[in-house]
Short mmCIF file of C-alpha atoms in Angstrom, two decimals:
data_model
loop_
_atom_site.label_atom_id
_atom_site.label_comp_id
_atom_site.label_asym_id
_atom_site.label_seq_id
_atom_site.Cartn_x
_atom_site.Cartn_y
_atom_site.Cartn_z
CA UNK A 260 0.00 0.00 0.00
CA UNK A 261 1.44 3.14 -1.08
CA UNK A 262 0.48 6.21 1.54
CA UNK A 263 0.28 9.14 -0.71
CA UNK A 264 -2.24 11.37 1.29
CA UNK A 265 -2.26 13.06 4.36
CA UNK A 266 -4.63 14.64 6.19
CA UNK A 267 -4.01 16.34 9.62
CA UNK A 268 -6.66 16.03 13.08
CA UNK A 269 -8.55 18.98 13.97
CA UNK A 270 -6.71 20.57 16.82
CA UNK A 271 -3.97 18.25 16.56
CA UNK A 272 -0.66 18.49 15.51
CA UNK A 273 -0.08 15.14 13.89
CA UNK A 274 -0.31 14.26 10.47
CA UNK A 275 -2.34 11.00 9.54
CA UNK A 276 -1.31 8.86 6.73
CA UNK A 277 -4.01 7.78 4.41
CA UNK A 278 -3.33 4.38 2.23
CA UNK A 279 -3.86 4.41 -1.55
CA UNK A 280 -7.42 3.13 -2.45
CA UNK A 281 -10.06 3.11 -5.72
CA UNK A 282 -12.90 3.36 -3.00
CA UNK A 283 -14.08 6.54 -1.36
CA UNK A 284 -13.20 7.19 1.87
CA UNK A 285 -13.80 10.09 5.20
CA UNK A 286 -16.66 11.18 3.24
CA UNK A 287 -19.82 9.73 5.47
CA UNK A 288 -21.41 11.24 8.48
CA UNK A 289 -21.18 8.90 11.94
CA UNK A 290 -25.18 8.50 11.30
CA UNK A 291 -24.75 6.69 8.04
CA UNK A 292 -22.23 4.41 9.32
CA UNK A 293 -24.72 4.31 12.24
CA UNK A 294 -27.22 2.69 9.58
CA UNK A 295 -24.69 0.39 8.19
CA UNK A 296 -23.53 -1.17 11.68
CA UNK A 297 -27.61 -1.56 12.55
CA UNK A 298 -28.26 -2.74 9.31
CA UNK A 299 -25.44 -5.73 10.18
CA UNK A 300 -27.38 -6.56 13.02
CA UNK A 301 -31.19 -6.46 11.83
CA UNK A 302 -30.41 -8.20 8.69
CA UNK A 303 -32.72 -10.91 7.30
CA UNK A 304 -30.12 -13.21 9.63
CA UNK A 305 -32.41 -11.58 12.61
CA UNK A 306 -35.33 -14.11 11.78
CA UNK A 307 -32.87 -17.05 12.61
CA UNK A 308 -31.19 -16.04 16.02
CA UNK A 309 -35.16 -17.41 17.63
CA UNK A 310 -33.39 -20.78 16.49
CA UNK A 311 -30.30 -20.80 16.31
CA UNK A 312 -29.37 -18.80 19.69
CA UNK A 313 -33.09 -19.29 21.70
CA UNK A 314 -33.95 -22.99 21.07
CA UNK A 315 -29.98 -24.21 21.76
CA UNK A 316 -29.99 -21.87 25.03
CA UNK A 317 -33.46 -21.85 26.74
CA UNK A 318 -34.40 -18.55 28.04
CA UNK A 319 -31.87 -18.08 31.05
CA UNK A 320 -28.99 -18.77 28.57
CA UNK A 321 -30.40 -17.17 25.77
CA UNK A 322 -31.36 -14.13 27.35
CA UNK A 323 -28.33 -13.77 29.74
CA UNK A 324 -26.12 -14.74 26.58
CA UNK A 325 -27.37 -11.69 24.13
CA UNK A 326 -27.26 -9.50 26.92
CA UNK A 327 -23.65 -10.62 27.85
CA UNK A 328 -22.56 -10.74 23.89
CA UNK A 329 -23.61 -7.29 23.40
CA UNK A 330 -21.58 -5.63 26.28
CA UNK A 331 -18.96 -7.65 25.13
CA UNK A 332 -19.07 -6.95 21.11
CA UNK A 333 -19.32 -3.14 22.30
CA UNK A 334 -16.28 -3.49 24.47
CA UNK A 335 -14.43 -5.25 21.25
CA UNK A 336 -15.13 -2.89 18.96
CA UNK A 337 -14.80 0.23 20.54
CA UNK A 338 -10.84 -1.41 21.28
CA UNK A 339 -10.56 -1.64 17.38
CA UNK A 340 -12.63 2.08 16.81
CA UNK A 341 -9.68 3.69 18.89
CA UNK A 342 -7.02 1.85 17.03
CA UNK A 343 -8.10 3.63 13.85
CA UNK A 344 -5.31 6.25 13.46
CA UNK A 345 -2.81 4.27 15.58
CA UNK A 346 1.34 5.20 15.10
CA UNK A 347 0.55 7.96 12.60
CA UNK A 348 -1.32 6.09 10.13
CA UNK A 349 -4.80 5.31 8.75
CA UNK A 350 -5.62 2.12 9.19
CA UNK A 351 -9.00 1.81 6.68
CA UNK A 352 -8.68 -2.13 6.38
CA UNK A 353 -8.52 -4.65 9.00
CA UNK A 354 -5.13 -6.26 8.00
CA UNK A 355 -3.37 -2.93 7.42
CA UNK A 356 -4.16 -2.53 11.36
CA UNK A 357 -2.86 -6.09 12.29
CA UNK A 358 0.20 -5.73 9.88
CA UNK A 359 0.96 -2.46 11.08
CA UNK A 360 1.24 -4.08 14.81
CA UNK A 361 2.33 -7.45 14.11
CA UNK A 362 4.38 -7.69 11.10
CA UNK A 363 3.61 -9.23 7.39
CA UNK A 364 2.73 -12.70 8.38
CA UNK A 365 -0.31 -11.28 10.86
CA UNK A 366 -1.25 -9.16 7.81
CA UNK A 367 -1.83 -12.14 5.63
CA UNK A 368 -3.64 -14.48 8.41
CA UNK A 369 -5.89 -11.49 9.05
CA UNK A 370 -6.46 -11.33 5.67
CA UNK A 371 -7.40 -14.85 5.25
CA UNK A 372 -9.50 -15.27 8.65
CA UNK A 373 -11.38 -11.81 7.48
CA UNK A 374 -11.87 -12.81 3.60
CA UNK A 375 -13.33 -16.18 4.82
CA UNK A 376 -15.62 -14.18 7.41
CA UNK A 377 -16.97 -12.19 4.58
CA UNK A 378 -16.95 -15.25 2.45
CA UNK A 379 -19.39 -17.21 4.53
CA UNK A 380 -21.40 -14.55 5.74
CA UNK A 381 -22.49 -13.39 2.37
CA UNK A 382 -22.94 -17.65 1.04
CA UNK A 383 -25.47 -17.28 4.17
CA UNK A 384 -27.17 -13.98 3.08
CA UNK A 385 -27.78 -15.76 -0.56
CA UNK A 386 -29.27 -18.71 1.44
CA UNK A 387 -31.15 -16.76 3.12
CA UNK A 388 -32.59 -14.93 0.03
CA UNK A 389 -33.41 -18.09 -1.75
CA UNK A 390 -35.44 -19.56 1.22
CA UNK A 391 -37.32 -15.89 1.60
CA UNK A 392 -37.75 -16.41 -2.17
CA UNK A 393 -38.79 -20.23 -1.81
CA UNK A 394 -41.08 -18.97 0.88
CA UNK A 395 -43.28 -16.65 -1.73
CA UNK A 396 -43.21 -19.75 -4.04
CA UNK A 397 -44.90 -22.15 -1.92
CA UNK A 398 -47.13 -19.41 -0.54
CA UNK A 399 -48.81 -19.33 -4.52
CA UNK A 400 -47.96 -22.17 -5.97
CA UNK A 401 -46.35 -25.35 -3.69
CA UNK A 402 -46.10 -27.51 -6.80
CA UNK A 403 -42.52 -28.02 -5.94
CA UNK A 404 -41.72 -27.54 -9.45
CA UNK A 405 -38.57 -25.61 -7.95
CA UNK A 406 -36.34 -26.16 -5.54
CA UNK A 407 -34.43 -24.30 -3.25
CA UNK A 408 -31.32 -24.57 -4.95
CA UNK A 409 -33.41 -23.08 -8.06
CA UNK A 410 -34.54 -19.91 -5.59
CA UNK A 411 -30.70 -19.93 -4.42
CA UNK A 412 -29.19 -19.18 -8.17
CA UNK A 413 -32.38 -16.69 -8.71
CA UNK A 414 -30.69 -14.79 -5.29
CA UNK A 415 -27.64 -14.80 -6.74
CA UNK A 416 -28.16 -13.31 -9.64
CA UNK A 417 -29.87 -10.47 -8.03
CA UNK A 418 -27.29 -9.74 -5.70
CA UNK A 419 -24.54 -9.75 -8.82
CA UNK A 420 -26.63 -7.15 -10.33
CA UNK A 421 -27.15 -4.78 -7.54
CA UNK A 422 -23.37 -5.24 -6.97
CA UNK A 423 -22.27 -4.28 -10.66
CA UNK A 424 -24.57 -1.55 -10.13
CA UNK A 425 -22.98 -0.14 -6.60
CA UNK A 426 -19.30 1.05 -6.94
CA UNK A 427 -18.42 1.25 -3.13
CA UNK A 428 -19.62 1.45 0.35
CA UNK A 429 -20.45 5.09 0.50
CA UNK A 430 -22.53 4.91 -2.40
CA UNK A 431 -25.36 3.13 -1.11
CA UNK A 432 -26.59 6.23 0.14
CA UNK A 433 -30.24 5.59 0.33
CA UNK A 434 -30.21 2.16 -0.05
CA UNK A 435 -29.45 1.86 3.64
CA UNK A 436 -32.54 4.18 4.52
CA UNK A 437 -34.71 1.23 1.59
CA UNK A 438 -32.50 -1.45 3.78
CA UNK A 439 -34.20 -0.22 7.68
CA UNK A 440 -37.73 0.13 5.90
CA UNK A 441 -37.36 -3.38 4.44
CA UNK A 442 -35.94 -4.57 8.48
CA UNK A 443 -38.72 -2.80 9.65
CA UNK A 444 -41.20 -4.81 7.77
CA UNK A 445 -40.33 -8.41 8.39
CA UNK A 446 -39.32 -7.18 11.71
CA UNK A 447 -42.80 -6.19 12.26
CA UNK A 448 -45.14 -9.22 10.66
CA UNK A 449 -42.44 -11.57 12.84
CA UNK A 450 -43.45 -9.64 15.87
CA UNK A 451 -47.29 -8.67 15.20
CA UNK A 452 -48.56 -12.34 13.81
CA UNK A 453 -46.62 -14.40 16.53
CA UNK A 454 -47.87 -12.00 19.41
CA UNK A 455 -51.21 -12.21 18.00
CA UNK A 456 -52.90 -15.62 17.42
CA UNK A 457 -57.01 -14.68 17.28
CA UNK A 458 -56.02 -12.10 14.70
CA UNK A 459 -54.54 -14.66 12.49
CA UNK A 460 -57.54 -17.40 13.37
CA UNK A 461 -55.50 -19.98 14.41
CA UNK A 462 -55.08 -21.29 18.43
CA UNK A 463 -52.09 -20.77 20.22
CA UNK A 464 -49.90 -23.68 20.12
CA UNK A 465 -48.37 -25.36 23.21
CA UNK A 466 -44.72 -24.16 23.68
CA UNK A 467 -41.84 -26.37 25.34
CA UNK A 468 -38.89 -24.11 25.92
CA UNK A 469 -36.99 -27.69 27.02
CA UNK A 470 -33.56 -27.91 25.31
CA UNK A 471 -33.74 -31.18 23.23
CA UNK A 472 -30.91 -34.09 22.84
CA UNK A 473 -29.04 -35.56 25.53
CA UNK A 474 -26.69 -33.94 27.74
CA UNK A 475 -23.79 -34.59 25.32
CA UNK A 476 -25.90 -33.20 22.44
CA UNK A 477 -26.79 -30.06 24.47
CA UNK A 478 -22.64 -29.48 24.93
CA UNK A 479 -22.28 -29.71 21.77
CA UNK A 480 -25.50 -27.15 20.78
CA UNK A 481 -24.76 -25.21 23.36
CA UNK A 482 -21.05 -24.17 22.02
CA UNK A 483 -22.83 -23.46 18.42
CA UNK A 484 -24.47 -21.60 20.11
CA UNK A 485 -22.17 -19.16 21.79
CA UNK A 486 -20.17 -19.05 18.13
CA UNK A 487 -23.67 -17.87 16.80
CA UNK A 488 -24.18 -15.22 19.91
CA UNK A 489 -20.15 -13.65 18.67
CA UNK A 490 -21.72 -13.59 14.97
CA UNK A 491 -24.80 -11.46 16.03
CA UNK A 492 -23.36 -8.33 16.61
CA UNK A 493 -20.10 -8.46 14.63
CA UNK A 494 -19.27 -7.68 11.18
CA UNK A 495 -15.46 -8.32 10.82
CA UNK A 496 -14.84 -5.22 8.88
CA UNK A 497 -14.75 -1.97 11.48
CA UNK A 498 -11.81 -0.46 10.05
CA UNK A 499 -13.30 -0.75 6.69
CA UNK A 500 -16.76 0.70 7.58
CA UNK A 501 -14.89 3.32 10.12
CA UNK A 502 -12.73 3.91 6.72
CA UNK A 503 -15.97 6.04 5.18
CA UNK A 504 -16.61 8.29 8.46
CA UNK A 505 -15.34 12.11 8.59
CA UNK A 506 -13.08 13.40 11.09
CA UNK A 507 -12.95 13.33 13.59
CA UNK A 508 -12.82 9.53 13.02
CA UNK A 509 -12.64 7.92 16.25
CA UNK A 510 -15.32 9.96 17.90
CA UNK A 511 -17.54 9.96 14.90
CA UNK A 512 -17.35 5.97 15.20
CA UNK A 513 -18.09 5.80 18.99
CA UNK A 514 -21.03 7.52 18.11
CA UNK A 515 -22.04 4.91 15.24
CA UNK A 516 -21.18 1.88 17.48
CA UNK A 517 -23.32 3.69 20.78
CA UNK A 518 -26.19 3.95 18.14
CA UNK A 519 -25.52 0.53 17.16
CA UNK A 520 -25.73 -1.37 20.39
CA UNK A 521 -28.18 0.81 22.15
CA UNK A 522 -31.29 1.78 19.61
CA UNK A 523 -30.07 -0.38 16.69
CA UNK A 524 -30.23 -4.01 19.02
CA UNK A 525 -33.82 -3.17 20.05
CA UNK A 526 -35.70 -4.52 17.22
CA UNK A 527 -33.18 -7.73 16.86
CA UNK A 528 -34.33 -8.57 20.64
CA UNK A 529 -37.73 -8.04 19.67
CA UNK A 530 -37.97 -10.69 16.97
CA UNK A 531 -35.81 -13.05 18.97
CA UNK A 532 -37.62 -13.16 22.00
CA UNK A 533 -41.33 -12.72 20.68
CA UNK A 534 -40.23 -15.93 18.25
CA UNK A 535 -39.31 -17.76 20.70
CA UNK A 536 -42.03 -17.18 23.00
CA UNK A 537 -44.53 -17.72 20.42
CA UNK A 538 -43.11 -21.33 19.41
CA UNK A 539 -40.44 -22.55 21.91
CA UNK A 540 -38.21 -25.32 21.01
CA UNK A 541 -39.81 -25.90 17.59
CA UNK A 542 -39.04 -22.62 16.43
CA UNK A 543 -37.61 -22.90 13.32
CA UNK A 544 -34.09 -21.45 11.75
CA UNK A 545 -35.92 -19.53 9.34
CA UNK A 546 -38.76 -17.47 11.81
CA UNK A 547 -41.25 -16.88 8.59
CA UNK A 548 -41.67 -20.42 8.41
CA UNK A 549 -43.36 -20.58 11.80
CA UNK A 550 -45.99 -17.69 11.38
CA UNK A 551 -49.15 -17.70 10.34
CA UNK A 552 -50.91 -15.11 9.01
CA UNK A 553 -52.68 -13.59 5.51
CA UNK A 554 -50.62 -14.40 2.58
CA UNK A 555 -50.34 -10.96 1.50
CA UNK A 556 -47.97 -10.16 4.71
CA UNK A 557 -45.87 -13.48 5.29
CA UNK A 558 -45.38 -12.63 1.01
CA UNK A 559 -44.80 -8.79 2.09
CA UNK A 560 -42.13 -10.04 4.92
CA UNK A 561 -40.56 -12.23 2.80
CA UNK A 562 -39.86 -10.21 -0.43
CA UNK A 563 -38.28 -7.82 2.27
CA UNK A 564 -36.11 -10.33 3.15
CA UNK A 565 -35.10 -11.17 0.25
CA UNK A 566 -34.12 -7.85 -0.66
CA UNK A 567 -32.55 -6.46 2.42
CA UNK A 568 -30.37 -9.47 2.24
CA UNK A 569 -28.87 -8.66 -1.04
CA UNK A 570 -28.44 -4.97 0.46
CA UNK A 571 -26.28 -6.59 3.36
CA UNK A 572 -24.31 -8.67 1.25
CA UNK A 573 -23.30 -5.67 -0.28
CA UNK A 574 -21.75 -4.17 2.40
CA UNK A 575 -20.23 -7.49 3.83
CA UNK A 576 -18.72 -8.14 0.22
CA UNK A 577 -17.24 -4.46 0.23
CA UNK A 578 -14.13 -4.86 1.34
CA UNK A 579 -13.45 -7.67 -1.33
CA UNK A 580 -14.92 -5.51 -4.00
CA UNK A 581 -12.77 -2.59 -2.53
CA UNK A 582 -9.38 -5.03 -2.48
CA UNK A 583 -10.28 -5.87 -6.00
CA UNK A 584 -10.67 -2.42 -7.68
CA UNK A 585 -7.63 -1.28 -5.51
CA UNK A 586 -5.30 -4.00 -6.67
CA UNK A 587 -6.55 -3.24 -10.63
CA UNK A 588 -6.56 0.33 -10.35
CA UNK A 589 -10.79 1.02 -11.26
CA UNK A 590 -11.26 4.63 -10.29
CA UNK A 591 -13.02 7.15 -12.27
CA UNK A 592 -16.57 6.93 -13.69
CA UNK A 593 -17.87 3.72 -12.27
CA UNK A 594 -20.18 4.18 -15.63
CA UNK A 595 -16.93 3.68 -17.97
CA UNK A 596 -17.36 0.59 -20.01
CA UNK A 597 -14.07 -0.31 -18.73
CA UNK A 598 -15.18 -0.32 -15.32
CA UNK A 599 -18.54 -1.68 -15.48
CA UNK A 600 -16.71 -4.55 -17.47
CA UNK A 601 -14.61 -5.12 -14.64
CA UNK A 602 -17.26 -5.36 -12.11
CA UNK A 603 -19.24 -7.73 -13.87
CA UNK A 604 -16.27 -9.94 -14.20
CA UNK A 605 -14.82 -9.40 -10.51
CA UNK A 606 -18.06 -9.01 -8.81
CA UNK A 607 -19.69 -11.57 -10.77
CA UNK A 608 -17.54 -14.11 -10.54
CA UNK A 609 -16.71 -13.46 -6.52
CA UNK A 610 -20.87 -14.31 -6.54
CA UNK A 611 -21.08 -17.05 -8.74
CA UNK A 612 -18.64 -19.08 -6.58
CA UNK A 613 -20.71 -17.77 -2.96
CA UNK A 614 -23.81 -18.79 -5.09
CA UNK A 615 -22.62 -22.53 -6.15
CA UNK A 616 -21.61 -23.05 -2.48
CA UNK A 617 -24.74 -21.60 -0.92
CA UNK A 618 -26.83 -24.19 -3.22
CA UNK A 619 -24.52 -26.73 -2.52
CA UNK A 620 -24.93 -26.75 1.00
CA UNK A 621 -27.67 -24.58 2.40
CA UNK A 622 -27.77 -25.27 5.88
CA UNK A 623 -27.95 -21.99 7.22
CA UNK A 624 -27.30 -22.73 11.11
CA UNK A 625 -24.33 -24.41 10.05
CA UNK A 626 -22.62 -21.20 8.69
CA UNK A 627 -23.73 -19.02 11.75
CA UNK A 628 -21.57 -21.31 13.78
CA UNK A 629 -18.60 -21.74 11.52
CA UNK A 630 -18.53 -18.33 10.64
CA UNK A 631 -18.64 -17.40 14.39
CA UNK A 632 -16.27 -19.84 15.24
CA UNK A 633 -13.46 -19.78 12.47
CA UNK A 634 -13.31 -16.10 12.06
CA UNK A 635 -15.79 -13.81 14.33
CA UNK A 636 -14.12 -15.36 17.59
CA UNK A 637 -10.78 -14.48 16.16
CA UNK A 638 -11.54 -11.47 15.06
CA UNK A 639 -13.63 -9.46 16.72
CA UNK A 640 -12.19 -11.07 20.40
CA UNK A 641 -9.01 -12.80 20.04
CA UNK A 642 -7.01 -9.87 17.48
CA UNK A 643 -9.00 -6.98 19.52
CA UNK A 644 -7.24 -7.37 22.73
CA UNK A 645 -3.86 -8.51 21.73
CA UNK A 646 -3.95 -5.55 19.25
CA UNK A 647 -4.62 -3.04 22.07
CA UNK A 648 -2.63 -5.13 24.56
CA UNK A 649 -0.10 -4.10 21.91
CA UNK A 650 -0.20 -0.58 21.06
CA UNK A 651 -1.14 0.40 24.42
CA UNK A 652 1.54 -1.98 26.49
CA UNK A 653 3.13 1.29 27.53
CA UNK A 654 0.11 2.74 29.17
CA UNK A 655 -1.66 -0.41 30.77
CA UNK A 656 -1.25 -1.15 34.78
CA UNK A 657 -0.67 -4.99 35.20
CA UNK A 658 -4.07 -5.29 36.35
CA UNK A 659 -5.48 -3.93 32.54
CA UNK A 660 -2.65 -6.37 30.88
CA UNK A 661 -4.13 -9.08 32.51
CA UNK A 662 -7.55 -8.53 31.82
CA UNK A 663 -6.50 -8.36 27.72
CA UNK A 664 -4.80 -11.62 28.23
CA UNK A 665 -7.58 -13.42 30.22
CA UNK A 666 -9.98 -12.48 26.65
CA UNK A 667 -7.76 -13.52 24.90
CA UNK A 668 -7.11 -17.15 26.54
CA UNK A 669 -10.79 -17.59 27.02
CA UNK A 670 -11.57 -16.35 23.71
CA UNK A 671 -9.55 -18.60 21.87
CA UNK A 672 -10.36 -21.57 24.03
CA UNK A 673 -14.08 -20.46 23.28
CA UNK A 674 -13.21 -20.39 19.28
CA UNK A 675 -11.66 -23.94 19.60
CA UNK A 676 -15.01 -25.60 20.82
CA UNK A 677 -17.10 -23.46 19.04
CA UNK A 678 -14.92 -24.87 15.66
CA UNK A 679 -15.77 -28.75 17.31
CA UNK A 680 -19.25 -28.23 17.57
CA UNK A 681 -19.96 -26.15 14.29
CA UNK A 682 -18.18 -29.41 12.35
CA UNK A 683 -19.79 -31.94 13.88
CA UNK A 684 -23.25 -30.08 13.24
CA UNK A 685 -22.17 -29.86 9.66
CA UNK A 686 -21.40 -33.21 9.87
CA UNK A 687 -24.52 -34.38 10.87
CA UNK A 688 -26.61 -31.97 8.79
CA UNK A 689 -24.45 -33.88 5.73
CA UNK A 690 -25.99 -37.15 6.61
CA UNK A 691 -29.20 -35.92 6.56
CA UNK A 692 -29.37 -34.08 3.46
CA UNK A 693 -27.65 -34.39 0.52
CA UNK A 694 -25.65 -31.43 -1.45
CA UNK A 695 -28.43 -29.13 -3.33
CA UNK A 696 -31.00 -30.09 -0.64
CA UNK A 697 -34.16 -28.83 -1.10
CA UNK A 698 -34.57 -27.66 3.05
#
């Protein structure tokens, strides 16, 4: 990375170096990166976390675990946040930060772990388009003519498009404002229609809120569990969102992730705990499939989620799509044929692969829990603390060292059995289905 630009603080006397990149950059307000970090979090993966986190935990863990997991993300990320414009430099990707502290080889495995977070967070945001579009299907026509790996490609292709069509981050612009309405609507029908049985005709059903299998099972769900509770709140690309904030940076992005984890979890906890309420241990990994309710409004919360998820894998693919126009030098009019030729290749083809492995195996709890495990854990926990533990060594009492090193430890212990429990789900899941499963 060649740093070519500076810029210097307001009412400091320290100039900040700026990496080279084809993106935009220091050109959003902390509001809009506000929208992007609560748009992470109230994603169309929102109508899962009722299974996934709820059913696996029972209500003492469940509860007690989201509560814990967002005091804990805050804690992470406002550790990265001040990190930003560490040792005289701006640090607007992830692995800048950790090669800047660590050397080249913690540049590259923090490239890797981060690429593969993005990776199989957006294969789970084209899964969960093609079951929101499956959904519609069946709710008109359940000929199963078409499968879900059918619904899957459709997804895909959407997403490509809106991607060719969407140069960088900052330009989504009022596509995030379209992204909250579209939250807001299957937010609401997954709130309204389980909270209110007589309006939809149909008796309340009996709820167990038991946690199912035996006690080595429950270990085992349990731990996927906790890597799914990490993957709630975390994107794995702060620098690269706090990249596209004005100065001042730091406090600009404290404000964005205060917004985020105050007013932006609200609705999330909403849908989680109303789902589960409403269905207890049958509650299924996809929350639409449980309601019941007129057709026009499970169809209305469904096309939403369809489309808000190819919104979010916009932003979760961004710092791939940014990588790729940096390292081919794509600036100028993102119109120009040469650059619009370049995105459908690049983009495209960065899709088409997410897409194939999506339809190939669509087991969407299964990727929460890798995804957490792998990457999230490592991440947003493990690289946090050591970072700071780092660049702050000078200024810590003993007493703050140790705390960073008991996260760390437990963290990583934590990403370990998270990894075990995530493969052995996957492994079971493969026994049950077969690849392009229609689920």
């Amino acid at each position: 990375m060649n740093a070519k630009n500076r810029i210097n603080n307001v009412g400091e006397d320290v100039d900040i170096e700026i990496p080279d990149t084809a993106h935009q950059i220091s050109s959003d307000s902390w509001f809009q990166a506000a929208f992007v970090l609560t748009t992470s979090i109230n994603s169309a993966y929102v109508l899962g976390y009722s299974g996934t986190v709820m059913v696996p935990l029972g209500w003492t863990g469940g509860v007690v675990g989201l509560i814990l997991a967002t005091a804990i993300s805050l804690y992470a990320n406002t550790l990265v946040a001040k990190l930003h414009e560490f040792g005289g430099k701006r640090h607007i990707r992830y692995r800048d930060l950790a090669g800047f502290i660590y050397g080249r080889k913690a540049y590259c495995l923090t490239w890797v772990l981060q690429y593969v977070n993005l990776f199989m967070i957006n294969c789970g945001f084209i899964i969960l388009a093609g079951s929101a579009l499956k959904a519609v299907y069946v709710l008109f026509r359940d000929d199963h003519a078409m499968k879900l790996p059918h619904f899957i490609a459709i997804s895909g292709l959407i997403c490509a498009v809106f991607a060719i069509g969407i140069p960088h981050l900052s330009a989504l612009g009022i596509w995030l404002a379209v992204s909250i309405i579209l939250s807001l609507i299957y937010i609401v029908v997954a709130i309204i229609l389980p909270s209110n049985f007589a309006f939809v005709g149909v008796k309340a059903p009996s709820r167990d809120y038991e946690i199912q299998g035996s006690s080595l099972s429950k270990l085992f769900t349990i731990t996927g569990a906790a890597a799914t509770l990490v993957f709630v709140f975390n994107t794995g690309m702060l620098p690269e969102i706090q990249a596209t904030v004005r100065q001042p940076v730091v406090k600009n992005m404290m404000k964005a992730l205060y917004f985020q984890f105050t007013v932006g979890v609200l609705p999330m906890y909403a849908v989680v705990f109303i789902g589960y309420w409403a269905y207890g241990s049958s509650t299924s990994a996809y929350l639409l499939n449980n309601v019941n309710g007129p057709v026009w409004v499970k169809a209305l919360a469904n096309i939403s989620a369809i489309l808000q998820s190819v919104i979010s894998l916009h932003i979760f693919a961004s710092p791939t799509y940014e990588y790729m126009d940096t390292k081919f030098g794509i600036k100028g009019n993102p119109l120009a044929l040469k650059n619009l030729l370049f995105r459908i290749m690049a983009r495209g083809g960065y899709i088409a692969v997410s897409t194939l492995l999506s339809a190939l195996l669509p087991f969407l709890g299964d990727f929460m829990s890798l995804t957490g495990a792998v990457s999230t854990f490592p991440l947003t926990f493990i690289l946090a603390n050591h970072m700071y533990y780092k660049a702050k060594n000078n200024k810590l009492n003993p007493l703050q060292k140790l705390w960073h090193w008991l996260n760390v430890v437990f963290f990583s212990l934590m990403s370990v059995a998270a990894a075990i429990a995530a493969l052995r789900l996957i492994a079971l899941d493969s026994k049950n289905f077969h690849v392009f499963a229609d689920l």
